[in-house]
Amino acid sequence: MSDESAQIIPSLRALTEQYAGAFSLALLNCEEQQAIAGQFGVQALPTIALFVNGQPVDG
């Protein structure tokens, strides 16, 4: 895990708790799931993506 990931993940987990079910946080192990990471164009870590109704939101 990169230093940036180590810093942002606790903040994202806290937001998940604060907003109690308004959104879900999912983490992807890019080393183990390279096909999925490639599917979403992950080129650097950390990469954060927002999905609405199962579809990635652009931008």
Steps between C-alpha positions, in 0.01 A plus 500: 500500500636840405545779754213693339270197530597453862404862569169518313342162582435582868334827394278320249406240760405778743280662234332166437411478869399867521256467210362168635410307189470787252789346306724194508878494504664221302873443486671318214831317531647596162776240524250217545229643272702638209224436246249709695755777558572505127131506416466827692826650375681501833852626428609638837418442864295617666225529240154596619194434286140597559221274374131582478257217427795272425650730238818705537447876509729692266727763645 
